[in-house]
Every structure is written in structure tokens, then in C-alpha cells.
XYZ file of C-alpha atoms in Angstrom:
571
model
C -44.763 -68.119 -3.363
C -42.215 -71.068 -4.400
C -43.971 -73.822 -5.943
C -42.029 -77.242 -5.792
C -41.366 -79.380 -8.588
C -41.887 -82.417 -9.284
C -38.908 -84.469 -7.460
C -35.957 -86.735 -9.720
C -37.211 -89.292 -7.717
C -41.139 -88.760 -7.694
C -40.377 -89.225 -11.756
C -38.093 -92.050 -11.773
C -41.029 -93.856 -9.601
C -43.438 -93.011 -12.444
C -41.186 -94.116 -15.306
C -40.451 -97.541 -12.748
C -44.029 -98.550 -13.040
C -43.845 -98.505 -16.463
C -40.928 -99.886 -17.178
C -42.155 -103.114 -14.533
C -45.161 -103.545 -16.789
C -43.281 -103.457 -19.694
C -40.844 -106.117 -18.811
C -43.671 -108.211 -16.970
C -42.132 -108.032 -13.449
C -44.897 -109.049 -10.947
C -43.315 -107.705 -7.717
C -44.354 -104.220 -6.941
C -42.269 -101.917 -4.831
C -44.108 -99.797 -2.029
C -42.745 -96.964 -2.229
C -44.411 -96.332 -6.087
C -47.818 -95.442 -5.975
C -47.708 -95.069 -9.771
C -46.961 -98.464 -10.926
C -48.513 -99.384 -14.252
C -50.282 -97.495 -17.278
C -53.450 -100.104 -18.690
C -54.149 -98.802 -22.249
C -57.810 -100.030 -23.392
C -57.897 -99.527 -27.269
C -61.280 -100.821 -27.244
C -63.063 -98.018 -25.355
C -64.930 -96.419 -27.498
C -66.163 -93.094 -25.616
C -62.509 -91.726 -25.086
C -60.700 -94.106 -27.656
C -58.127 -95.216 -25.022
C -58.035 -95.095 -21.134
C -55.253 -94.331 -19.405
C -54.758 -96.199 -16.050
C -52.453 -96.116 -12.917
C -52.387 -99.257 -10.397
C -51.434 -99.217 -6.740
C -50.809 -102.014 -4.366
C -54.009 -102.929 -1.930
C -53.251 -103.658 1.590
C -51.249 -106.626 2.897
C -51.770 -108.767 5.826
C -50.211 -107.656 8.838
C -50.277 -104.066 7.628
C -50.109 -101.719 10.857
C -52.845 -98.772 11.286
C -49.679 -95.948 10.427
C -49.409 -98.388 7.403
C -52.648 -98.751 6.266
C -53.199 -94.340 6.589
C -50.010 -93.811 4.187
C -51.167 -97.058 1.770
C -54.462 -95.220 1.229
C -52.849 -92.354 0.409
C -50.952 -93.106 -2.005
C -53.706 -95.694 -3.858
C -55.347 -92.575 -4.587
C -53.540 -92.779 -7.977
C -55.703 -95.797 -9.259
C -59.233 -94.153 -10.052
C -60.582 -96.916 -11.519
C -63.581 -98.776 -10.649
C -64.389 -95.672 -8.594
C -61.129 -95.840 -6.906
C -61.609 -99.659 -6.080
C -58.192 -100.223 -4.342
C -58.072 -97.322 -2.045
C -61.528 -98.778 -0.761
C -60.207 -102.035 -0.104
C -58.389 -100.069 2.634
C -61.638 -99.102 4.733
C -64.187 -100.996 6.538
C -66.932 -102.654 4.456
C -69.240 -99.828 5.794
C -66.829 -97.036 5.751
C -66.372 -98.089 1.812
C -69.887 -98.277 0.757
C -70.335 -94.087 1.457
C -66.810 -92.890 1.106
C -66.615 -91.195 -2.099
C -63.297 -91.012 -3.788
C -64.320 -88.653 -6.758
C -65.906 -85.730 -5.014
C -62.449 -83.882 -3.841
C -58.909 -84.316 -4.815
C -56.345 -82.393 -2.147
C -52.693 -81.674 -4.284
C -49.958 -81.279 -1.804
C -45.793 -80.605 -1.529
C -43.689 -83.319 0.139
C -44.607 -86.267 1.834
C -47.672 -86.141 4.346
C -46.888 -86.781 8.008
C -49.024 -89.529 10.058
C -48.999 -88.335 13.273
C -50.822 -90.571 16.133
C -54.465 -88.863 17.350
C -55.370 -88.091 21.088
C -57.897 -90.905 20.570
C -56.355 -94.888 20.738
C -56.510 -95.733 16.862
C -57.290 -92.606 15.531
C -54.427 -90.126 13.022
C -54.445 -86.906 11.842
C -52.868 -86.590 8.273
C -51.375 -83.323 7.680
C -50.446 -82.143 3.822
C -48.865 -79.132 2.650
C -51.250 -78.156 -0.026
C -50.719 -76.826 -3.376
C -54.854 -76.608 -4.233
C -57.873 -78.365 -4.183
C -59.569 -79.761 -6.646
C -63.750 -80.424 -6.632
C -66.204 -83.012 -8.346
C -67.069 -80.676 -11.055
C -62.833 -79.905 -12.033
C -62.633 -76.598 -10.470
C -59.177 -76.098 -9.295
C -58.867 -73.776 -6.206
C -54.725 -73.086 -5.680
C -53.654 -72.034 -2.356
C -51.909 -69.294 -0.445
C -48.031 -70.548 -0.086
C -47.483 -72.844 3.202
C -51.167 -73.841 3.365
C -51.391 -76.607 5.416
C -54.394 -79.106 6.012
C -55.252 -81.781 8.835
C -57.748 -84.819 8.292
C -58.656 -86.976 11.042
C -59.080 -90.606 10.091
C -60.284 -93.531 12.769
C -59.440 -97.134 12.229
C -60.457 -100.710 13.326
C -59.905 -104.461 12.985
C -62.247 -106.677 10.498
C -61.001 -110.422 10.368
C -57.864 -109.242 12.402
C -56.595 -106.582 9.707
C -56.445 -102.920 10.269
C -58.573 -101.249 8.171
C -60.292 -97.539 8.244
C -63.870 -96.672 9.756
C -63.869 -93.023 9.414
C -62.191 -90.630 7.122
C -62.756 -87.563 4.889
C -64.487 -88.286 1.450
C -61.834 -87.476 -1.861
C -58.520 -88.439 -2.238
C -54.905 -86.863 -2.165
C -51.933 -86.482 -4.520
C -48.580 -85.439 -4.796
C -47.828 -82.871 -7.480
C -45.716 -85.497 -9.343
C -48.651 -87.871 -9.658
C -51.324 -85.255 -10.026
C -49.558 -84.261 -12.992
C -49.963 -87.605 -14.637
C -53.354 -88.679 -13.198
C -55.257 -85.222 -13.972
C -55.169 -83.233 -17.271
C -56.428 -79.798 -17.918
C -59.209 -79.668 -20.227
C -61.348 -76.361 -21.291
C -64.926 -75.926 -20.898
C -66.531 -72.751 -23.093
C -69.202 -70.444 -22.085
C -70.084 -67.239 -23.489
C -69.943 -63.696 -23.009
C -73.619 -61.710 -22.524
C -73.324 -60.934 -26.604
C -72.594 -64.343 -27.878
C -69.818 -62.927 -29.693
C -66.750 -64.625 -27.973
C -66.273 -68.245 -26.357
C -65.162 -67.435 -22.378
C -62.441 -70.445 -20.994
C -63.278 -72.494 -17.674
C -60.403 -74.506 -17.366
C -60.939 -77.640 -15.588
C -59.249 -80.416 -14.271
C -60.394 -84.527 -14.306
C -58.566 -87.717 -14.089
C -57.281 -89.397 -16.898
C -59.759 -91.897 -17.569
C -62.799 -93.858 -19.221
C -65.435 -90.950 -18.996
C -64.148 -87.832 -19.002
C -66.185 -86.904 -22.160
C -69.235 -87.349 -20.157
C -67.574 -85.705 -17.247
C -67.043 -82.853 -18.899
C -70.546 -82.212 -20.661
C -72.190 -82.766 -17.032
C -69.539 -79.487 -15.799
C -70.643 -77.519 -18.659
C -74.707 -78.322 -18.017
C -73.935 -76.979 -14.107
C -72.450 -73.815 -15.119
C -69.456 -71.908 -14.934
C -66.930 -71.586 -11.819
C -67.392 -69.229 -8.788
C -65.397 -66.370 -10.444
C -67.012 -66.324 -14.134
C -70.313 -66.774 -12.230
C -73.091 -64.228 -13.972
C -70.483 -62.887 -15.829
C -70.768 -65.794 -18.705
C -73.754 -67.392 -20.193
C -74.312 -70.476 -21.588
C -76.636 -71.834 -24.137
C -77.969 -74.684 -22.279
C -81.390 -73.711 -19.869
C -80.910 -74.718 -16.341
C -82.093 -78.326 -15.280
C -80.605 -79.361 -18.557
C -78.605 -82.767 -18.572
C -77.231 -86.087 -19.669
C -79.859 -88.607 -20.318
C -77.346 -91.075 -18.717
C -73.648 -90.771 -17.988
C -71.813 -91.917 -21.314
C -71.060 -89.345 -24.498
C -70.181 -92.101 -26.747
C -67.433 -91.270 -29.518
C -67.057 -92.506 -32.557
C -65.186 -91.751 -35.997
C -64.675 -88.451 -33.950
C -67.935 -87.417 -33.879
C -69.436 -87.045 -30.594
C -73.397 -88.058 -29.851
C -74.798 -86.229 -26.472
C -77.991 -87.145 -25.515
C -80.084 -85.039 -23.068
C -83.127 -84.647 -21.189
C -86.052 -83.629 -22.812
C -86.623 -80.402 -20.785
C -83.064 -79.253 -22.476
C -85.161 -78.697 -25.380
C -88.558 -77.869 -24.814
C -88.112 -74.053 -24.895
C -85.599 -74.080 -27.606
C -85.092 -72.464 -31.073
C -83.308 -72.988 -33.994
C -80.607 -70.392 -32.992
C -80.350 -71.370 -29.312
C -79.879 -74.976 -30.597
C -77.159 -74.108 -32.913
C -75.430 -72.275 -29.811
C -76.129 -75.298 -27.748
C -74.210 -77.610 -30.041
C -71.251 -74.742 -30.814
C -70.111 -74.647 -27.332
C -70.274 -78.153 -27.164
C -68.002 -78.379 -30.069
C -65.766 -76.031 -28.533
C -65.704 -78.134 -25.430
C -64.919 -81.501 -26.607
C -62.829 -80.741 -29.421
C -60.435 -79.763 -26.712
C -60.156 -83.628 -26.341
C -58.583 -83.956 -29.744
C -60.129 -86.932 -31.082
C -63.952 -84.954 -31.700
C -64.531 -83.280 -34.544
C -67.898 -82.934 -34.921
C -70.625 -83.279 -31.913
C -74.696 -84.575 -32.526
C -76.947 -83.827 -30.002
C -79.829 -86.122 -29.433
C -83.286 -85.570 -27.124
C -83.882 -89.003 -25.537
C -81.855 -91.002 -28.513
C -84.109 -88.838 -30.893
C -81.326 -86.949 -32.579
C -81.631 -83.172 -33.005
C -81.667 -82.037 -36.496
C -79.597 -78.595 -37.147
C -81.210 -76.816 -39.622
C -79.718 -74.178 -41.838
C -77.537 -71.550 -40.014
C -79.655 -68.437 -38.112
C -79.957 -65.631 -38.889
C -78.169 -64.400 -35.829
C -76.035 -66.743 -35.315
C -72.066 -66.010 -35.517
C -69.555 -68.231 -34.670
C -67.653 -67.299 -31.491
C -64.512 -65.996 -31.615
C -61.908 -68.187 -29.517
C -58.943 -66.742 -27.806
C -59.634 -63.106 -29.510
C -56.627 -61.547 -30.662
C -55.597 -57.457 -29.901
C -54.179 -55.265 -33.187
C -50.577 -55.502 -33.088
C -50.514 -51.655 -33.101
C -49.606 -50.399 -29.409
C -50.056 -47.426 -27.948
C -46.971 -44.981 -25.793
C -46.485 -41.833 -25.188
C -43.258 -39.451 -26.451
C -42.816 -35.802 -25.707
C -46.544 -35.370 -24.156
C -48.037 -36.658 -27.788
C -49.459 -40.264 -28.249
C -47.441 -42.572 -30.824
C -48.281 -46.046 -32.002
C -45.754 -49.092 -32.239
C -46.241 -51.549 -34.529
C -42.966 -53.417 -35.220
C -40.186 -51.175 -35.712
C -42.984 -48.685 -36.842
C -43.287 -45.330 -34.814
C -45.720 -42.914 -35.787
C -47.931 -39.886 -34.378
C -51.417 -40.679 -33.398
C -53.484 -38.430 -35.952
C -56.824 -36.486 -35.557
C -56.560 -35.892 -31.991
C -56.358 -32.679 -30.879
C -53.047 -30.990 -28.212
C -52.453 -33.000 -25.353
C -49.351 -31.752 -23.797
C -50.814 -29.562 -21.286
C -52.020 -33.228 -19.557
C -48.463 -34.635 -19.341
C -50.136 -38.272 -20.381
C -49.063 -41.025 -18.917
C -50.024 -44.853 -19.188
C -52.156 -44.902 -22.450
C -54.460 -47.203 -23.539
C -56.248 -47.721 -26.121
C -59.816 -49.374 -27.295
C -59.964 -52.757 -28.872
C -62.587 -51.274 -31.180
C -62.605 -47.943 -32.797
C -60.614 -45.141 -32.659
C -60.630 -44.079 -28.805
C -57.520 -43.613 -26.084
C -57.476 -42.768 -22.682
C -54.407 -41.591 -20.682
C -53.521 -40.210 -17.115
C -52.234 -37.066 -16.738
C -48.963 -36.185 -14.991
C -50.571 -36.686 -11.499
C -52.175 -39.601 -11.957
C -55.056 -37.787 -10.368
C -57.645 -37.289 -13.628
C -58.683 -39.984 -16.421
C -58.841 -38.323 -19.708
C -60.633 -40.230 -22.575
C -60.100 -38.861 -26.472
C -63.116 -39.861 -28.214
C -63.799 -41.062 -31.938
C -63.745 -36.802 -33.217
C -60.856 -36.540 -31.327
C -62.172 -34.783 -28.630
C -60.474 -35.078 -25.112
C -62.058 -34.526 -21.951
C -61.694 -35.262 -18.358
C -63.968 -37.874 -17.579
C -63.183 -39.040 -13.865
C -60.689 -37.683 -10.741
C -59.389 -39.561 -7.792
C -56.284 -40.178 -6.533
C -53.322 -42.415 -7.546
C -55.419 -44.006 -10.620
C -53.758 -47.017 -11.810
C -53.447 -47.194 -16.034
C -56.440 -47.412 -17.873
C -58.124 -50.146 -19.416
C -60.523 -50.183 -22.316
C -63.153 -53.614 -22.768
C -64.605 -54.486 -26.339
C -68.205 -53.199 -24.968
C -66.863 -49.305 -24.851
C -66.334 -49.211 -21.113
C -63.119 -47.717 -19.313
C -61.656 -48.570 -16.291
C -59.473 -47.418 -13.970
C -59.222 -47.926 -10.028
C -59.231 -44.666 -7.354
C -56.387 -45.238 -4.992
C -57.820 -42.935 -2.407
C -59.072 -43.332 1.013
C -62.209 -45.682 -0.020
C -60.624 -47.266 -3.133
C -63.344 -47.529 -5.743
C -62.702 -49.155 -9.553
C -64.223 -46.438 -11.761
C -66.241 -47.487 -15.194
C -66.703 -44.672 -17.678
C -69.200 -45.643 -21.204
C -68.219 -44.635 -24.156
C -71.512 -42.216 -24.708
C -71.688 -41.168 -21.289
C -74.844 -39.072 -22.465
C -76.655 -42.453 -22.678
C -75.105 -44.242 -20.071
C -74.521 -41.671 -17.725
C -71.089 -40.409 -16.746
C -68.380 -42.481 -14.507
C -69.836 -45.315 -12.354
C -68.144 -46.694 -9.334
C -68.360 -50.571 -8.686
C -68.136 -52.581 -6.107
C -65.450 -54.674 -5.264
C -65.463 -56.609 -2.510
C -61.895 -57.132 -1.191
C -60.588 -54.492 -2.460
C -61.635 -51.937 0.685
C -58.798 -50.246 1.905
C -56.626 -52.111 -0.735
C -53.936 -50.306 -2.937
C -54.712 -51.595 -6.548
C -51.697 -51.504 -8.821
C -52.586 -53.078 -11.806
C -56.404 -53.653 -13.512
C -56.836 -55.103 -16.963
C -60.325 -56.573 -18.632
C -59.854 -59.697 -20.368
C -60.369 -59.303 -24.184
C -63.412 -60.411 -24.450
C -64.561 -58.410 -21.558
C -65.658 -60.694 -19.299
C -62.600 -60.636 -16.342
C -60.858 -57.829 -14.533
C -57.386 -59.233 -13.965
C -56.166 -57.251 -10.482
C -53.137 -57.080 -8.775
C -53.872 -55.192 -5.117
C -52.279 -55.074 -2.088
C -53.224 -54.755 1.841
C -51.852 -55.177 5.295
C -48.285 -55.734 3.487
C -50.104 -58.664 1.379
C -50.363 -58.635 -2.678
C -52.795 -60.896 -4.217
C -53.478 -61.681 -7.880
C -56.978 -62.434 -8.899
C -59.182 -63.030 -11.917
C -62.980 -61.455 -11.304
C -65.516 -62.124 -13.633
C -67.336 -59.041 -14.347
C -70.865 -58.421 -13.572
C -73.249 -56.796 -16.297
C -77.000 -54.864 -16.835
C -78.245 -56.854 -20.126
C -77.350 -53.238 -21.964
C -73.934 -54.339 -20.727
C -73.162 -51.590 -18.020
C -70.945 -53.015 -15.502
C -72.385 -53.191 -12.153
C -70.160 -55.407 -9.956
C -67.652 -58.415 -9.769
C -67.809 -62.136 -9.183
C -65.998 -63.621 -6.222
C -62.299 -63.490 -7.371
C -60.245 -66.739 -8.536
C -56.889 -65.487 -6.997
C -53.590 -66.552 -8.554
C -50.204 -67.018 -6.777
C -47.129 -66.174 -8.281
C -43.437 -67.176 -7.529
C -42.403 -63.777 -8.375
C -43.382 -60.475 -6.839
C -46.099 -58.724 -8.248
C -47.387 -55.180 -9.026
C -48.672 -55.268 -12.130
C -50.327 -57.558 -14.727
C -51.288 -58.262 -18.595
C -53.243 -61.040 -20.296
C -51.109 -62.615 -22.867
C -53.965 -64.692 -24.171
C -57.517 -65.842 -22.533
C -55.860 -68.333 -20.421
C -52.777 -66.974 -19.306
C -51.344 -63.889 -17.809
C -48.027 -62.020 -17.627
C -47.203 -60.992 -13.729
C -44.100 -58.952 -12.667
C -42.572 -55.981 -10.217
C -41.223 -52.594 -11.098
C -37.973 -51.648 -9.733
C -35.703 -48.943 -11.404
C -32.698 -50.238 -9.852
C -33.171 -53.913 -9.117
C -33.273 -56.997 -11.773
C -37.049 -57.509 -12.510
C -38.253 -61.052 -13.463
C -41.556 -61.391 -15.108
C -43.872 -64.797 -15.281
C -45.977 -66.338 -17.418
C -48.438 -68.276 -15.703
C -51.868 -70.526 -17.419
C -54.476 -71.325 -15.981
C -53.998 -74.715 -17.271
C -50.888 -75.630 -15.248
C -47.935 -74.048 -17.051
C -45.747 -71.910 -15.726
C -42.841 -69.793 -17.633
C -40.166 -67.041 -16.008
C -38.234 -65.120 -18.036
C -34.961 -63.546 -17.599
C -34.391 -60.772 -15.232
C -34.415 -57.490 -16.742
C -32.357 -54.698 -14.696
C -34.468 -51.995 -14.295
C -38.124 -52.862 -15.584
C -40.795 -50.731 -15.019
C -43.088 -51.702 -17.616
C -44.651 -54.582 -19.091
C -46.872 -55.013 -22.782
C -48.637 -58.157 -24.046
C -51.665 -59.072 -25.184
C -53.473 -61.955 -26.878
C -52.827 -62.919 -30.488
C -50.693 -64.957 -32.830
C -46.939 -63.579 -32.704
C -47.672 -60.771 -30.262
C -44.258 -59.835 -28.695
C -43.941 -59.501 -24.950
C -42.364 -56.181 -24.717
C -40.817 -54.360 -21.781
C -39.417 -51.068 -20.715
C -37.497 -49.511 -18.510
C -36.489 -45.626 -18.026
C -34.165 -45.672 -20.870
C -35.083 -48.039 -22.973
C -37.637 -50.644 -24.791
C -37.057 -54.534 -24.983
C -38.829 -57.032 -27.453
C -38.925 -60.865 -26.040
C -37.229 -63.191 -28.648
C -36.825 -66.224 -27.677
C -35.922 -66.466 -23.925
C -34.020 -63.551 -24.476
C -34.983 -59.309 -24.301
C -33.564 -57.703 -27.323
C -33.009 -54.009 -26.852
C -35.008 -51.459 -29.537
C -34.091 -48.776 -31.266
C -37.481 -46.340 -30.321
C -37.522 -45.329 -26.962
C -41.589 -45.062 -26.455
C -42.714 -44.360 -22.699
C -45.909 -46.465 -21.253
C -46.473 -48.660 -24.269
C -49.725 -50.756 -23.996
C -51.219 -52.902 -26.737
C -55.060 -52.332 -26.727
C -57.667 -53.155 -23.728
């Protein structure tokens, strides 16, 4: 997929509207919809509002007019999007509502003149779609929408009667009206602090906006795989977090607390921590039940603080002449205590998070072998085409069965408690060839890059647990789109991902993508067939190809002295 950027001129309109409130100029040119940035120092829930002004209509405006006008006020949300209303009927703008879909879209919209007298169709090239709660749903390349909109005269102007609810936005503009911002749930332990990256407009309120996303629960594809501390029906008392001297007050409902305990409390107020402080200007977060405030007592017990963005060793794992070998740095050295593996040929290592246990392919890529903490290695599943391994911080391995029915296989770690491999569903994945599947490292997402019917996709799954936490399933995929082709894919932290190809005799370019916007390629490699990363303070992106092993550094790959086959860091 090619993703446009935004235009020279989409920017220079931007920086325009600034520059005319700057210099006081009170004639507005049409063709900005992002005219003016209000700062409000006073505002004491966000400390500062940013704000974007459009035109409203002007007399004499023609229907064709009036559609593109309302389009592009979509920029001001203020006052609940007060000028874009002033483009609809009095009846049309007391139940249109502005803030309960935002559409993202490529070049300009076209207008185009309905079947109907007065009536258009406005058709966008969209980029994604975003929903009242932030959840940002990207679409396939070339997506295209149509919205029918009716209009009619009140006091001789044109104005609109009918139309979809939710606004629409260039790229340039979304970019500078919407932010990212990180709501945190956890995994089914408690131990680590799962990312839901949302998106809301830059204004008075998004504090409170994103406490309310948090109460509802995580998006689609973390669904049942997270948890969060908060019991459902829990909520704001009223729609304000107020902020002061950094220190956030929430106040909710009294039924948020009825059922609680000290520990559960403590939990409750962590991942609000780890929400707002996101923001930048919270430090510290008091919950109150009905203005009563909530008193923290001393810490649980039980209670651990949740790791954020877990990190992987540094220590990877390859394979040379049939024997495993870790890589840390220029470091190369046999993997001890493990008994002859040569008669397996291994291929594609990996190794656990946790512990001392590896699995590998064999030659064929037809059996999974797992080495356990004695050393001990043993066939533990068979199927055909497996794709690499990949080992989760709850003792699971998985690996996907390319065979007629393809299946993703789960092996535990004991499999005489937990029985031996289990198959799990996948929907979508039927008759797909899986390439690449790797579990987040705090083992709540599959990351899987499959093909079918000559079409790859790239999706994120949450994955679906027993309470012993046996896998038994995935959540309805968040799928990811790429402007590079794609067989196979790493996490390079708990936002972001690594995608690339494998080609032995083509140039291979590999990018970074976040889920909270950003997007980085890096330079072609001739050759690549392999690709390492994982999550962690100064973890090099490494990559291989039949004859040698590169380090990232920089922009640029830097060629290594070790030639290691398959290297993987663990997960």
C-alpha cells in the first residue's frame, strides 16, 4: 500500500493560519480550513487547549459550496463542532453529532450531483476511520467511501437537512487536529501494562475523554485478551478530570467501588497513572467516590508494579553447523547443557523470554522440537511447512501448520500438566499460508503475517486465555497495512513492529511502523532473508542474508564479522 503524505501545500495552509493570527489579519482565505491556533492558558483540566477555526458559511453560498465548506469546518471541534453546524438546518443540527466518527482520507473529496434535485454524494479516498471512543481502524489501500447528503433553503440560504453523523479530514489536518495518546490495560497476571493506542482531538477534555475509553474497555482486537482493574458499569461521576499542579483528581460512580479491595484499588489508580501520564503534564492521579476521595493505603501484598514496554535479553539465539549459538554483541558462543542436535538440521531458533528453553525446526520444517530446562530435546508437534517458532512469557510455544487446514499449534511448557500440543482457532486464517507468527512480549498479541487468494495481510490478534493461562483462541484481528511487501514480522517494542520480504536476489526494504502514527523504512538490503528485533533499550535491528549478518546503525546496515544463520532475540 502507498500512503500519501501530507502535501507542501496542505502544510503551508496550516502554517498560513497561523501566521494570519499572528499578524492580526482578519480576512480568511477559503481554501484553509486550518486557519488559527486559540491557546487558553487558563484551562485548568488540560493546562492549555489547542484550537483550529474555519470559516462558517456565507450568503449566497451554492449547495456544491455549502457540501465542500462543511467539510472542511470539520477542523474546528470546538463547541461541539459549532461552525460545521452552522452549515445544516436548525433541525438537521440539533441531532447531527460531530464527535461520534471521524473519516481520514487522501486527496481532495469529489462533490458529485445526486439522482435526487438537491441531493450529493461525497466520495473520499480513505486512509481509516476513527470512532467516539479513539479507536483507529486503517484501511485496505484505494478504499473508497460515498455519503449521501440532502440540502434545502432556510431564509433563502442553502443549508443541509440530511447527512451522515462525524466529520472528515485530510491527513494533513488530521495530523494536527488528533494526537495519539495510550490507554493501559493489563495482561490476565497483572504483571505487565498492555497499550491501546488511541486517537482524540486536540482539545479542552481529552483527560476526561480518555478515562471514559479506559472505563469501556479495550479495542476489538485486545478484547478478552486484557483485563482491566476497573468492574464493568464503572464511570465518571461527570465529564471533567480536573488537573492541577499535575496531579490528576477522577471522580467515579459509587458502584466503581462497592466491591473493591485494597489491592484492586491500588490497580485501579496504577493504570490510571499509566494512562494520563501519557499526557505529560500528570504526575500523580487521586481517585475520588462521589467527591469523597479514596484513600490508598499501604502497598498490597500482591501488588507489583506493571512492567511497561517489557524489554527481551539482548542475548539472541542462531544456529551454526547444526549446534545453537548465542549473539550478544560481537559475542558468539555455544549454547551449553543441551544435549546433540545435529541429526535435526535446526533451523529458525527461538528462544524463551524466561528460563532456559529453545525450540527449533528441523531441516524440513515439518517437526517442532522444544529443548527443555535439563536439556532434553524432543519432538513435540508435526505438520507441514511450520513457520519459526515463538516462545510467550507464560511457557507456551507457537508455531503455525502450513498444511491443508492450516492450524496455529500451542505447545505448554509441562505438557504433562497441560496436555501436549493444542491447536487454536483462528478465524481468517482457513486456507491461508502463514509466514510469519510472533507473541507480543508480554504475551498478550500474536503478530501474523498470512497470505490468501494472492492477498498478504498483517494483523495484530489479541490472544485468548483459560484463567490457568492456556491459550484457547484469538480476538478479531487489528490488521496493519504496510507500504512494503511483507512475509515476515518482529515486534520492536509493544507499539511498533518491524515488517519486510525475503528475496535472495532482490534489494529487500524493511519498515518500521507504530501504532501511534509513525512510520520508518530503512535502506534496502540486497539479499535479506532474515530479520531480528525485539523490545528494549538499545536493541539493534539486525538482519541477514545467505552470507552474511548486518547490525542497523544509524540509517545505515553495518556488515558483522560472525556469520550466525536464523538469529532471533527471545519470544
Amino acid at each position: 500500500m502507498t500512503r500519501k503524505r501530507p502535501s507542501t501545500s496542505s502544510l503551508l495552509a496550516v502554517l498560513l493560519g497561523v501566521v494570519l493570527v499572528l499578524t492580526g489579519c482578519s480576512e480568511i482565505p477559503r481554501n484553509s480550513p486550518v486557519q488559527s491556533i486559540a491557546l487558553d492558558g487558563n484551562n485548568n483540566e488540560e493546562g492549555g487547549d489547542v484550537q483550529f477555526t474555519a470559516p462558517g458559511p456565507t450568503e449566497g453560498d451554492g449547495p456544491r459550496e455549502i457540501v465542500e465548506d462543511f467539510i472542511q469546518a470539520g477542523v474546528a471541534s470546538q463547541d461541539d463542532y459549532k461552525v460545521a453546524r452552522e452549515y445544516l438546518t436548525p433541525k438537521q443540527s440539533g441531532v447531527w453529532k460531530g464527535s461520534v466518527r471521524t473519516l481520514v482520507y487522501d486527496d481532495r473529496p469529489s462533490v458529485i450531483p445526486g439522482s435526487d434535485p438537491n441531493t450529493y454524494t461525497i466520495q473520499l479516498e480513505l486512509v481509516s476511520e476513527i470512532d467516539e471512543a479513539g479507536i483507529m481502524t486503517e484501511m485496505p489501500p484505494h478504499t473508497t467511501r460515498a455519503l449521501d447528503v440532502s440540502l434545502e433553503k432556510v431564509d433563502g440560504q442553502w443549508r443541509i437537512s440530511q447527512l451522515p453523523d462525524g466529520i472528515m479530514l485530510d491527513t494533513a489536518n488530521f495530523a494536527h487536529v488528533f494526537s495519539p495518546q495510550t490507554l493501559y490495560f493489563y495482561d490476565v497476571t497483572f504483571e505487565y501494562a498492555v497499550p491501546d493506542v488511541r486517537w482524540f482531538p486536540n482539545r479542552t477534555g481529552v483527560a476526561a475523554a480518555m478515562v471514559e475509553a479506559l472505563l469501556a474497555g479495550p479495542s476489538e482486537y485486545l478484547g478478552n485478551a486484557v483485563v482491566s482493574a476497573f468492574p464493568g458499569g464503572s464511570s465518571l461521576v461527570r465529564t471533567s478530570v480536573p488537573i492541577e499542579s499535575q496531579r490528576a483528581t477522577v471522580d467515579l460512580g459509587s458502584a466503581t467501588f462497592l466491591e473493591s479491595t485494597e489491592l484492586s484499588r491500588q490497580l485501579m489508580q496504577q493504570q490510571l497513572e499509566l494512562t494520563l501520564g501519557g499526557l505529560g503534564r500528570v504526575r500523580s492521579v487521586v481517585m475520588s467516590d462521589e467527591q469523597s476521595e479514596i484513600k490508598i493505603g499501604s502497598k498490597d501484598p500482591q501488588f507489583e508494579v506493571a512492567e511497561v514496554n517489557p524489554a527481551v535479553p539482548d542475548t539472541q539465539i542462531g544456529v551454526v553447523d547444526d549446534a545453537l549459538y548465542y549473539l550478544k554483541g560481537r559475542s558468539l558462543r555455544l549454547v551449553g547443557g543441551i544435549g546433540d542436535i545435529a541429526g535435526y538440521q535446526p533451523r529458525l531458533p527461538a528462544m524463551s523470554p524466561l528460563g532456559n528453553r529453545y525450540a527449533f525446526l528441523n531441516g524440513s520444517l515439518t517437526s517442532l522440537i522444544v529443548v527443555d530446562e535439563e536439556g532434553r530435546s524432543s519432538v513435540v508437534a508435526r505438520g507441514e511447512d511450520l513457520v519459526r517458532p515463538s516462545m510467550d512469557a507464560h511457557g507456551w510455544t507457537w508455531t503455525v501448520d502450513n498444511s491443508s487446514t492450516t492450524s496455529v499449534l500451542a505447545v505448554p511448557a509441562d505438557t504433562t500438566v497441560n496436555g501436549k500440543v493444542r491447536p487454536i482457532t483462528a478465524d481468517g486464517l482457513t486456507e491461508a499460508n502463514v509466514s510469519s507468527l510472533r507473541i507480543s512480549r508480554d504475551g498478550t498479541r500474536a503478530l501474523i503475517v498470512s497470505s490468501k487468494d494472492g492477498e498478504t495481510s498483517v494483523a495484530i490478534a489479541g490472544i485468548l486465555r483459560d484463567a490457568d493461562g492456556a491459550p484457547r483462541g484469538f480476538a478479531p484481528p487489528k490488521y496493519i497495512y504496510p507500504d512494503v511487501p511483507a512475509t515476515q514480522a518482529v515486534w520492536n517494542s509493544d507499539v511498533s513492529v518491524i515488517v519486510s520480504s525475503a528475496s535472495t536476489t532482490e534489494r529487500v526494504t524493511a519498515e518500521e511502523i507504530s501504532l501511534t502514527g509513525t512510520r520508518v523504512k530503512y535502506l534496502p538490503l540486497l539479499g535479506m532473508v532474515g530479520l531480528s528485533a525485539g523490545p528494549g533499550d538499545r536493541r539493534p535491528v539486525y538482519a541477514e542474508t545467505n552470507d552474511e549478518i548486518y547490525s542497523r546503525v544509524g540509517s545505515s546496515w553495518h556488515e558483522m564479522e560472525d556469520m550466525v544463520r536464523d538469529l532471533s532475540y527471545p519470544g
